[in-house]
XYZ file of C-alpha atoms in Angstrom:
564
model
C 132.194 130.158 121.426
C 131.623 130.918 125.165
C 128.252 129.120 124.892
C 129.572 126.230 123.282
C 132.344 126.009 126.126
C 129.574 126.048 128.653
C 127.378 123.790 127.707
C 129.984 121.428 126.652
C 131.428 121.701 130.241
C 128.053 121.121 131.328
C 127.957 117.847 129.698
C 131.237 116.389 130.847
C 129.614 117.210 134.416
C 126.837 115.449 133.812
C 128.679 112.601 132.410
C 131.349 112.914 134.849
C 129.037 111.897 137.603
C 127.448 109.246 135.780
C 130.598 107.836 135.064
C 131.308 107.690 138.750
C 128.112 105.892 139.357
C 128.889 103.219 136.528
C 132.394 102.902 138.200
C 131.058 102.157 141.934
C 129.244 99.518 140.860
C 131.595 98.102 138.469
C 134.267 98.315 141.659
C 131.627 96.613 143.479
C 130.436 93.674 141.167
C 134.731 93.442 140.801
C 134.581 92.540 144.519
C 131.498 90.457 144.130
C 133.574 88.261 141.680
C 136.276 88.140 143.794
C 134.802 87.110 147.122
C 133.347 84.371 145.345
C 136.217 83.331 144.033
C 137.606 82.850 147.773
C 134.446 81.468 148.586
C 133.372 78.598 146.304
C 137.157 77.551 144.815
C 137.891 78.650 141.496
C 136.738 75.681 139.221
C 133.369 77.072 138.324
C 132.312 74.002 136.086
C 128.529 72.548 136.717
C 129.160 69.010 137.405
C 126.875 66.467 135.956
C 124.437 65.228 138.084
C 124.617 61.116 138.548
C 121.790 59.526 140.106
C 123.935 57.346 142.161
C 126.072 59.812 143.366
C 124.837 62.502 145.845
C 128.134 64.125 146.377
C 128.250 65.034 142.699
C 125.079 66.344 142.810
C 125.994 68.187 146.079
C 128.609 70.082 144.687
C 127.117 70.411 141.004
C 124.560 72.264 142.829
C 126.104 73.847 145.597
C 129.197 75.900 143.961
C 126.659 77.345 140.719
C 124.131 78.698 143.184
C 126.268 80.764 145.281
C 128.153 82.196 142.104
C 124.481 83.254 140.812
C 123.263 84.305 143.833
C 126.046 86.804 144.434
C 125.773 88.172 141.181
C 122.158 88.579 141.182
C 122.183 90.581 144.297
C 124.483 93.642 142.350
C 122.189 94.948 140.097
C 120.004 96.309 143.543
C 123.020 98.733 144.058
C 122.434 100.523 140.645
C 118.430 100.301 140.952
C 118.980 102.018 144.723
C 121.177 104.984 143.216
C 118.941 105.227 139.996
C 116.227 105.565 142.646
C 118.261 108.219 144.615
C 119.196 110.272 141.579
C 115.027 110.263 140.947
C 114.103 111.272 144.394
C 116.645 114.099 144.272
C 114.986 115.445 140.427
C 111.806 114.888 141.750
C 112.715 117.192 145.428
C 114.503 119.729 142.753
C 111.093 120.102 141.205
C 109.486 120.391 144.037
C 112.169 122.857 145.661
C 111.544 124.973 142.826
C 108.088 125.346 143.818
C 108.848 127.092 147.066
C 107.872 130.615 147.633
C 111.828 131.401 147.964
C 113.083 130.329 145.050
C 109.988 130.837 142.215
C 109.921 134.235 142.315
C 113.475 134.326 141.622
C 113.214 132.589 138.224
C 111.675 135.485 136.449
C 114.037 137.662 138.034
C 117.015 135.733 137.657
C 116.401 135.026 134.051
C 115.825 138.953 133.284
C 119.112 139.755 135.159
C 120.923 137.261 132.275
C 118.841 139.043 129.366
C 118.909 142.276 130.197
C 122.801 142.486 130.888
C 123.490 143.608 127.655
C 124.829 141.266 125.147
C 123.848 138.788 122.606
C 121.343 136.293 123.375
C 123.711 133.792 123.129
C 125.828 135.447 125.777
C 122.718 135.258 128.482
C 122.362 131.565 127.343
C 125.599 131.087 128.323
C 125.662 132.604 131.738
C 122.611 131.533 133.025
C 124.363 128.034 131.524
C 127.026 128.767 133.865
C 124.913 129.534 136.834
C 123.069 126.503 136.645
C 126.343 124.283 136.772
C 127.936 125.906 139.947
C 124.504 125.196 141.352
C 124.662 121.615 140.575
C 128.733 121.806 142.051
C 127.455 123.591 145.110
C 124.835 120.644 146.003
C 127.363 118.023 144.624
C 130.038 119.087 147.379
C 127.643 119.072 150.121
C 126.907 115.320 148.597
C 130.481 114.678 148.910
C 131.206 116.370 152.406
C 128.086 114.034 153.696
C 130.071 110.893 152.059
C 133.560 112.188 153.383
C 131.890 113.112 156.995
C 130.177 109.557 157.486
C 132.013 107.002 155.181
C 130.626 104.049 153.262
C 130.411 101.919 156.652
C 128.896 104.090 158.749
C 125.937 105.152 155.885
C 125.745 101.547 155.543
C 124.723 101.448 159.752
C 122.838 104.020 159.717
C 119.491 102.509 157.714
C 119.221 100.168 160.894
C 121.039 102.292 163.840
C 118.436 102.706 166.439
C 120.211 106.416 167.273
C 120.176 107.320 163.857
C 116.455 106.416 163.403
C 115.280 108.604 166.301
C 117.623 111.673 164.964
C 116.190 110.789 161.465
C 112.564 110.725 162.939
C 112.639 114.127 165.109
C 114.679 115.637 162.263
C 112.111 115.437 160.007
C 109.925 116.550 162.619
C 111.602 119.767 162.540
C 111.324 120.525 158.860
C 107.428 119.412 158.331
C 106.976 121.969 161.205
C 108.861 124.254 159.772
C 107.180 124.023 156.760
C 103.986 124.560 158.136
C 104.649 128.035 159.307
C 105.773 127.644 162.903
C 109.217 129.382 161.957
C 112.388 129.174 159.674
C 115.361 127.107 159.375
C 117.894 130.110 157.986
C 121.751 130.195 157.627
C 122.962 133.280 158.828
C 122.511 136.601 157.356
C 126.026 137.412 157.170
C 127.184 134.778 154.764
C 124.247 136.149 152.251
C 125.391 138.976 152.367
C 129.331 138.383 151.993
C 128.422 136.228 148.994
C 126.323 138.672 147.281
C 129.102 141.014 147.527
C 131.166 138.901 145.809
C 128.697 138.433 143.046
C 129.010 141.439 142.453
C 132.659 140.324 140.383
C 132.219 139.509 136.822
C 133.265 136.320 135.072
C 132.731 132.881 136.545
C 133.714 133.779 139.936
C 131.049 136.225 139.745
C 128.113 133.866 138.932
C 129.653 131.309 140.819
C 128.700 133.168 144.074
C 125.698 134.613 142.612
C 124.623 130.766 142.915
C 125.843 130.392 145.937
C 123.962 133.258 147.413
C 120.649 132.052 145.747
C 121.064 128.628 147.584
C 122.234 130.129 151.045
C 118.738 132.561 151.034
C 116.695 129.956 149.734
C 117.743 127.501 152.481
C 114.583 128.104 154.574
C 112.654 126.249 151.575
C 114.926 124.269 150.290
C 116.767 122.857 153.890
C 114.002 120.313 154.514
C 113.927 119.210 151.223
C 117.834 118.611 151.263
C 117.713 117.357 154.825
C 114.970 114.553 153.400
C 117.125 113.696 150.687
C 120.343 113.321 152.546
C 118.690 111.163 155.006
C 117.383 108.874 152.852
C 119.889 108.582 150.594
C 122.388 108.101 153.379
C 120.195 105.378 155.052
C 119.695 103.649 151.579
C 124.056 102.883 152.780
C 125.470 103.454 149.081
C 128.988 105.491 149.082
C 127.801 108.109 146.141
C 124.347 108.396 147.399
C 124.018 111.626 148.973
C 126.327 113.017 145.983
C 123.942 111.422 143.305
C 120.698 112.996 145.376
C 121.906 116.480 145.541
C 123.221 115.818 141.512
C 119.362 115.097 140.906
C 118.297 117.833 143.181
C 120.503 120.560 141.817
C 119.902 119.547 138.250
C 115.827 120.097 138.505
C 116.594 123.752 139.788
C 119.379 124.319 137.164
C 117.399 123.058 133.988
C 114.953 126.143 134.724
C 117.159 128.838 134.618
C 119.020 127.276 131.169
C 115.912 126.687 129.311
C 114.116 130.257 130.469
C 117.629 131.848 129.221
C 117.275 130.465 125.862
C 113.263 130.797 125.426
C 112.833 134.416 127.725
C 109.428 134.154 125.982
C 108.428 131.208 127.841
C 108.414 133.292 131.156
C 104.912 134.750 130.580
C 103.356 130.999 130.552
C 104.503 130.469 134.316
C 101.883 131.312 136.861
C 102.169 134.173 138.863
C 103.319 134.278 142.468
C 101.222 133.973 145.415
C 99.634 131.871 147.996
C 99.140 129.022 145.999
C 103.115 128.741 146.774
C 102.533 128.264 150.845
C 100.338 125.719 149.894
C 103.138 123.762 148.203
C 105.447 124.188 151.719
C 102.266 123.001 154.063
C 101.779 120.181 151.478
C 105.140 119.137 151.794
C 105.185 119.514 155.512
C 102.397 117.193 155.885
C 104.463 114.435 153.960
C 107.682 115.071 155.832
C 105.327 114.622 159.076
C 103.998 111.218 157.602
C 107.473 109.736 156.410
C 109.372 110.925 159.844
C 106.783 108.220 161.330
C 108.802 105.462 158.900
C 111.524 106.391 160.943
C 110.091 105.640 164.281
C 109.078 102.447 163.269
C 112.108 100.984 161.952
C 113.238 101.900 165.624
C 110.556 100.202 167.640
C 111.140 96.813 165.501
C 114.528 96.700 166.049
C 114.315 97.203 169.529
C 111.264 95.780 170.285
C 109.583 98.260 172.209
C 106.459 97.076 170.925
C 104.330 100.011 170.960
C 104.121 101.497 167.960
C 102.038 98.986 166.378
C 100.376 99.060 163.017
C 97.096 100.336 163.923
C 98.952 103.409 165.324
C 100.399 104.036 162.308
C 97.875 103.518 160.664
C 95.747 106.079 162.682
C 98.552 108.851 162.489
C 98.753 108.667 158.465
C 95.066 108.932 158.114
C 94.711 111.813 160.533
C 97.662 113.488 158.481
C 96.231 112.668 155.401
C 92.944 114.090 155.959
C 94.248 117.118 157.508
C 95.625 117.728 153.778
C 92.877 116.727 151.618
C 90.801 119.470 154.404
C 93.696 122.112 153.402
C 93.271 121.707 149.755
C 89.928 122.116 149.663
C 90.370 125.325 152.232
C 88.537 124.008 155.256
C 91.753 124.775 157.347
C 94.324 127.501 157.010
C 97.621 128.279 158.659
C 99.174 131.392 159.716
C 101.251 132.331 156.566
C 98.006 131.258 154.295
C 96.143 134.087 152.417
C 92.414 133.286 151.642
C 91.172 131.380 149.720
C 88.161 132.368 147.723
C 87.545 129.612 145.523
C 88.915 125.938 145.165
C 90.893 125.864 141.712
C 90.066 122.528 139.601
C 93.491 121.032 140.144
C 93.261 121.782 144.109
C 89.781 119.525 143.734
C 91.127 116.709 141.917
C 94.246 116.455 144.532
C 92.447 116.699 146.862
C 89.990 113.889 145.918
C 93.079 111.521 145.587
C 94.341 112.523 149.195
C 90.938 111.609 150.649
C 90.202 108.600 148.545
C 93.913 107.176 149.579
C 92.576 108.413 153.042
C 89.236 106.091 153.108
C 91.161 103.347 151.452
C 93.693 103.241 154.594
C 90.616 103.149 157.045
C 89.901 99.092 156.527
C 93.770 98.915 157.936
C 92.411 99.758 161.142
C 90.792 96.351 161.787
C 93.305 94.065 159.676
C 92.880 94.968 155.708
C 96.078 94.078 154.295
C 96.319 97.270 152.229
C 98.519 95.867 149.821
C 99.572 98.880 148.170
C 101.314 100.835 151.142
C 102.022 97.340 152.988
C 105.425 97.788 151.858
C 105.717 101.011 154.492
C 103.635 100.074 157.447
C 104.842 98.276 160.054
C 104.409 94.464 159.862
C 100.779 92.722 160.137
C 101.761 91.052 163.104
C 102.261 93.763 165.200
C 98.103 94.643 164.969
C 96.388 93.600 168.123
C 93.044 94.307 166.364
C 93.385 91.988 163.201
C 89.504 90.775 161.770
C 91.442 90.004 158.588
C 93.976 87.188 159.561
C 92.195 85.067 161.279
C 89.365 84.951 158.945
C 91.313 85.124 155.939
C 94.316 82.549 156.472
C 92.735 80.557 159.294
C 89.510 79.695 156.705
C 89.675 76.807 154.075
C 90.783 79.522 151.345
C 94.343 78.806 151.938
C 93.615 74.790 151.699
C 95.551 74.037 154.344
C 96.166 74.002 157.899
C 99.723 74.771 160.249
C 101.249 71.522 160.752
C 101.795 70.391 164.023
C 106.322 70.707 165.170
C 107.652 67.485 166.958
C 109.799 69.943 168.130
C 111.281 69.127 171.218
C 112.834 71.897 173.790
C 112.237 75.874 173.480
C 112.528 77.954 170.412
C 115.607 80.118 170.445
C 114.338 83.729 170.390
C 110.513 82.796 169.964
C 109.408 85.203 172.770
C 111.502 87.980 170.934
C 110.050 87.440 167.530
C 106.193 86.810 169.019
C 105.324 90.025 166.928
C 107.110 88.353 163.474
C 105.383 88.187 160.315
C 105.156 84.487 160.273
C 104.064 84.281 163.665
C 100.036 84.895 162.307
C 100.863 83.229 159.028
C 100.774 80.054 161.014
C 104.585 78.760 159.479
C 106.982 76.673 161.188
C 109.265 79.357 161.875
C 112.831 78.807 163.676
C 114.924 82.069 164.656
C 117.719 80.145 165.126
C 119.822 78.144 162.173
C 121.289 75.176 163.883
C 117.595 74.409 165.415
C 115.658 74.875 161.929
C 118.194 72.111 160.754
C 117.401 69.840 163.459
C 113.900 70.363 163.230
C 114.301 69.704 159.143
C 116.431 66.389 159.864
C 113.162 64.761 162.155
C 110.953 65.796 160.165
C 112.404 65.224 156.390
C 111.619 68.900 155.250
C 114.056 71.730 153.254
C 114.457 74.485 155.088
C 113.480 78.176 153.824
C 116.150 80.403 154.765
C 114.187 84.103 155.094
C 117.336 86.623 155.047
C 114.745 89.214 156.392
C 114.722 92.351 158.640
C 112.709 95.234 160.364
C 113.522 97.144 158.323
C 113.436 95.594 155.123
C 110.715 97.541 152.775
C 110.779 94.747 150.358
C 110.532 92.082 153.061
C 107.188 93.563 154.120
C 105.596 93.714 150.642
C 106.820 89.866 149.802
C 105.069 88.594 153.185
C 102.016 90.755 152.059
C 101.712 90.222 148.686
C 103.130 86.361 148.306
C 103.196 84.551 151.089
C 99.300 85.365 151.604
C 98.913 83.720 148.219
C 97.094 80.742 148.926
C 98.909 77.918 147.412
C 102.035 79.835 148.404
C 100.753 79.656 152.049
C 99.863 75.782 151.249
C 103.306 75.155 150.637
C 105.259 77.167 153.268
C 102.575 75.765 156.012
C 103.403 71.920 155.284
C 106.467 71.618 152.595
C 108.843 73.800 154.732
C 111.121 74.481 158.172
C 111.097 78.504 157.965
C 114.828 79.997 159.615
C 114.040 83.439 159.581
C 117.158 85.375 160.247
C 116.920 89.060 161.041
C 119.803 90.807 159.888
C 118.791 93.720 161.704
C 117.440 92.783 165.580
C 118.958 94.440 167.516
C 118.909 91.694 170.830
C 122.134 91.420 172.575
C 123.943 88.151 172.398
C 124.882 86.226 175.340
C 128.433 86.844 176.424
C 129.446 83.351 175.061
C 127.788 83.312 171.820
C 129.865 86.995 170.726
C 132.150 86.424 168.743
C 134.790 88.043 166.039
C 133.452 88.102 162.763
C 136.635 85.792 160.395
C 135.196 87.052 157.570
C 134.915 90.836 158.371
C 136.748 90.829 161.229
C 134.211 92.742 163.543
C 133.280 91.851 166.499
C 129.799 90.403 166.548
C 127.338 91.163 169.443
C 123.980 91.327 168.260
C 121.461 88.860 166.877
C 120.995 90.564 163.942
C 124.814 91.128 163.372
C 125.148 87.374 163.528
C 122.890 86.551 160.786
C 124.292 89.593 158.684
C 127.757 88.262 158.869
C 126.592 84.516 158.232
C 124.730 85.566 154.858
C 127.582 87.410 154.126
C 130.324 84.991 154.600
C 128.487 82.398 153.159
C 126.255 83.544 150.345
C 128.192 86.441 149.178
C 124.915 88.809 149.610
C 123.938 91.125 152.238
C 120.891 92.405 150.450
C 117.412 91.627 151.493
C 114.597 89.647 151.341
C 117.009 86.576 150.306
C 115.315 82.802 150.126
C 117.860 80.130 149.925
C 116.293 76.574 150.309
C 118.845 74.207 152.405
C 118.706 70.154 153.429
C 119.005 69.309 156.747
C 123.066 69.057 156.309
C 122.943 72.919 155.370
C 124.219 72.257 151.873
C 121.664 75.062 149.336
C 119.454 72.653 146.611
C 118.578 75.450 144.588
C 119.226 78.845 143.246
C 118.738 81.327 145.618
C 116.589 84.459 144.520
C 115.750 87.670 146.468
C 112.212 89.612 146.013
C 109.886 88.025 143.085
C 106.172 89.822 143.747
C 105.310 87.234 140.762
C 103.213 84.552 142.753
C 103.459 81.592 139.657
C 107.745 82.409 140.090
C 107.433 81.806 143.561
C 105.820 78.671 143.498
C 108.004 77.340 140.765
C 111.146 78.537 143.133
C 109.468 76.622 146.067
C 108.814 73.386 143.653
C 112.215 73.210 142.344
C 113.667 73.440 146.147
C 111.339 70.652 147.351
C 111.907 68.387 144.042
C 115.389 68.601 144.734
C 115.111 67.639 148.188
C 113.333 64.800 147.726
């Protein structure tokens, strides 16, 4: 009966949380619905187009498109905490794998079976010692939630501060991990709680857990200090609590399932070095993805020195330094010998070192398709033999057409390292000009909703917009605005103003393009395309990322068609 208790509480966790999950998003599509209603009027009836009436077909097209395109930008909300909740199983998995919390499986699991009592009794407990892990890591989900708030997580994926912390943080823990010392709570609280799991009952196991993840916290800190960070940056208001519900739920499963099948001990692999070389593994990729950090910094501020190439050189360097450890060419302090390279050490290590010669064409301009999505933009490579051969040749079948342009670009000297600076596109950073510009010359404007920061931004420019009839048609079909919702360039005094729509004051570049596609298209996500006349008024359906070239090009058709 005490079994079936436990893992029926179990299960109303588990669904608990989920449930939580389903009703954030449902509270946020709610608002989605509702902004739009303030937004576009409530009569939400297509009106017929009439040939001889372009106000008809103004508003027939006008009203539909922002309703769809602030519904279509919800369902990234639920993909970004579905990806959360992964990252967190996957970290669990890999936290288990540390040399301070494997060897505690077998011994964990005997404690439960050799208690005394009925099998189903040590099911049971190790049941319950599996959930108040999973409510120990939820809380500290929560507390991160309750400590921040929604609006500040939501800041902090493009807060220049937050980046740098973010950047040496992880720092830290990949040198940690790599031997040069330990991040350890205090030896006082282990032992307080251990004392207290001494009690029996629930209270008893409860701290029993608790004491597990306080003397594990050298292993597993880094891990939850990734976690957290990304989840928080990712700016959804259960994301640190769904990460550590995926993180605590990989270390809990073990200790249920070895309960039931005690058996199934023997099968694991015994303890020993081949656990360090999980933490210096790990330590290498917290060293790689701290440099993400970075980045996201020096585009927003435009420091422009961390350019691609250095990036680029930095990963491979890491890289190879782990391919060399795998196959035991270099050893760290904590390592034991190695006297032989295990078959599964060879074949990881082949795919380090391949990945590691296929990032060495980046250094001279190789698009690198598959990782494009993390580097830094093209444009910031002073070294590029790839561009200029590639997009400047007749593959692309066209060439940049010439701007009757008259005056200076707003922001052009700010955005000289943009993507569509080497793409050779007519690209305005300011709204009101792109307009003008479309008026002389009789061309839609592409609205690019972009940003630094903006993985998904990166891998459209890199993937599509090389394309070449995609190029074709950007280069002479279009006026590009591309608005960075995240540039951090100070606005003159007289252009600052106070946000009607959120009420903030507005003082940045990027903060005035944020609040515009906000206010206007109901949608804060990114990449967002929107295709405009030269009054402003949208022609088409917006859509966000499509890595589907043909889509693309239909979606950049149907804008121009309508234009005309």
């Amino acid at each position: 009966m005490k079994l079936l208790k436990s893992k029926l509480f179990l299960v109303t966790t588990i669904l608990l949380a989920f449930l939580l999950t389903a009703k954030n998003g449902q509270a946020a599509q709610a608002k989605s619905k509702q902004d739009t209603v303030s937004t576009s009027g409530l009569d939400f009836t297509p009106i017929p187009t009439a040939a001889d009436s372009i106000a008809a077909a103004k508003a027939k097209l006008k009203q539909p498109a922002l309703i769809k395109a602030a519904a279509s930008s919800k369902p990234k909300e639920h993909k970004t905490l579905w990806q959360i909740f992964i990252a967190g199983f996957i970290g669990g998995f890999a936290a288990l794998l540390m040399p301070c919390i494997f060897p505690m499986l077998p011994l964990t699991v005997s404690f439960f079976t050799k208690k005394g009592g009925t099998k189903a009794k040590a099911a049971g407990q190790a049941s319950l010692y599996g959930l108040s892990i999973i409510v120990i890591y939820v809380l500290l989900g929560l507390v991160i939630t309750l400590i921040f708030g929604s609006d500040a997580l939501n800041a902090l994926s493009t807060n220049g501060i937050f980046n740098l912390f973010f950047f040496l943080l992880l720092i830290v823990f990949g040198i940690s991990f790599l031997g040069a010392f330990e991040i350890t709570l205090p030896n006082s609280l282990a032992n307080k709680l251990d004392e207290n799991s001494d009690k029996g009952g629930l209270t008893g196991l409860f701290f029993m857990a608790a004491t597990l993840v306080v003397v594990s916290f050298s292993c597993t800190g880094p891990i939850i200090g990734t976690l957290l960070v990304e989840a928080a940056s990712k700016g959804e208001r259960l994301g640190p609590a769904i990460g550590m519900f995926g993180f605590s739920l990989a270390l809990a499963i073990p200790f249920t399932l070895f309960a039931l099948f005690p058996s199934a001990l023997k099968s694991l692999p015994k303890s020993g070095g081949w656990l360090n070389s999980v933490k210096v593994v790990l330590g290498l990729l917290e060293l790689a993805f701290a440099l993400k950090f970075l980045s996201n910094v020096d585009l927003a501020y435009h420091w422009n020195w961390f350019d691609r190439e250095i990036f680029l050189a930095l990963w491979i360097v890491i890289f190879a330094v782990m391919g060399f450890y795998l196959l035991g060419k270099l050893k760290f302090s904590h390592d034991s010998d190695v006297p032989y390279v295990s078959v599964p050490r060879t074949f990881l290590a082949i795919i380090v070192l391949s990945f590691v010669v296929y990032m060495i064409p980046g250094m001279w301009g190789a698009p690198l398709k598959s990782i494009s999505a993390f580097l830094p933009p093209s444009s910031t490579q002073d070294f590029d033999l790839y561009t200029s051969a590639q997009l400047n040749s007749g593959n692309t079948g066209s060439t940049p057409a010439t701007s009757n342009f008259k005056g200076v670009k707003k922001y052009e000297d700010v955005f000289k390292r943009a993507p569509s600076s080497k793409l050779g596109l007519q690209a305005f950073y300011d709204y009101d000009q792109a307009l003008q510009e479309s008026k002389a010359q009789g061309k839609p404007v592409l609205i690019d909703f972009t940003g630094w920061n903006c993985v998904n931004c990166r891998k459209m420019e890199s993937t599509i917009w090389t394309n070449p009839e995609v190029l074709k048609l950007l280069r002479t079909k279009f006026i590009m605005a591309e608005l960075y919702v995240d540039d951090k360039t100070e606005l003159d005094k007289a252009d600052q103003f106070t946000s009607t729509y959120s009420g903030k004051k507005i003082t940045t570049l990027g903060g005035k393009w944020s609040d515009f596609q906000a206010s206007k298209f109901n949608t804060n996500s990114q990449p967002f395309y929107v295709i405009v006349n030269s009054s402003g008024d949208v022609v088409v359906t917006p859509q966000g990322a499509d890595y589907d070239a043909d889509n693309y090009i239909k979606f950049l058709n149907s804008g121009i068609s309508q234009f005309k």
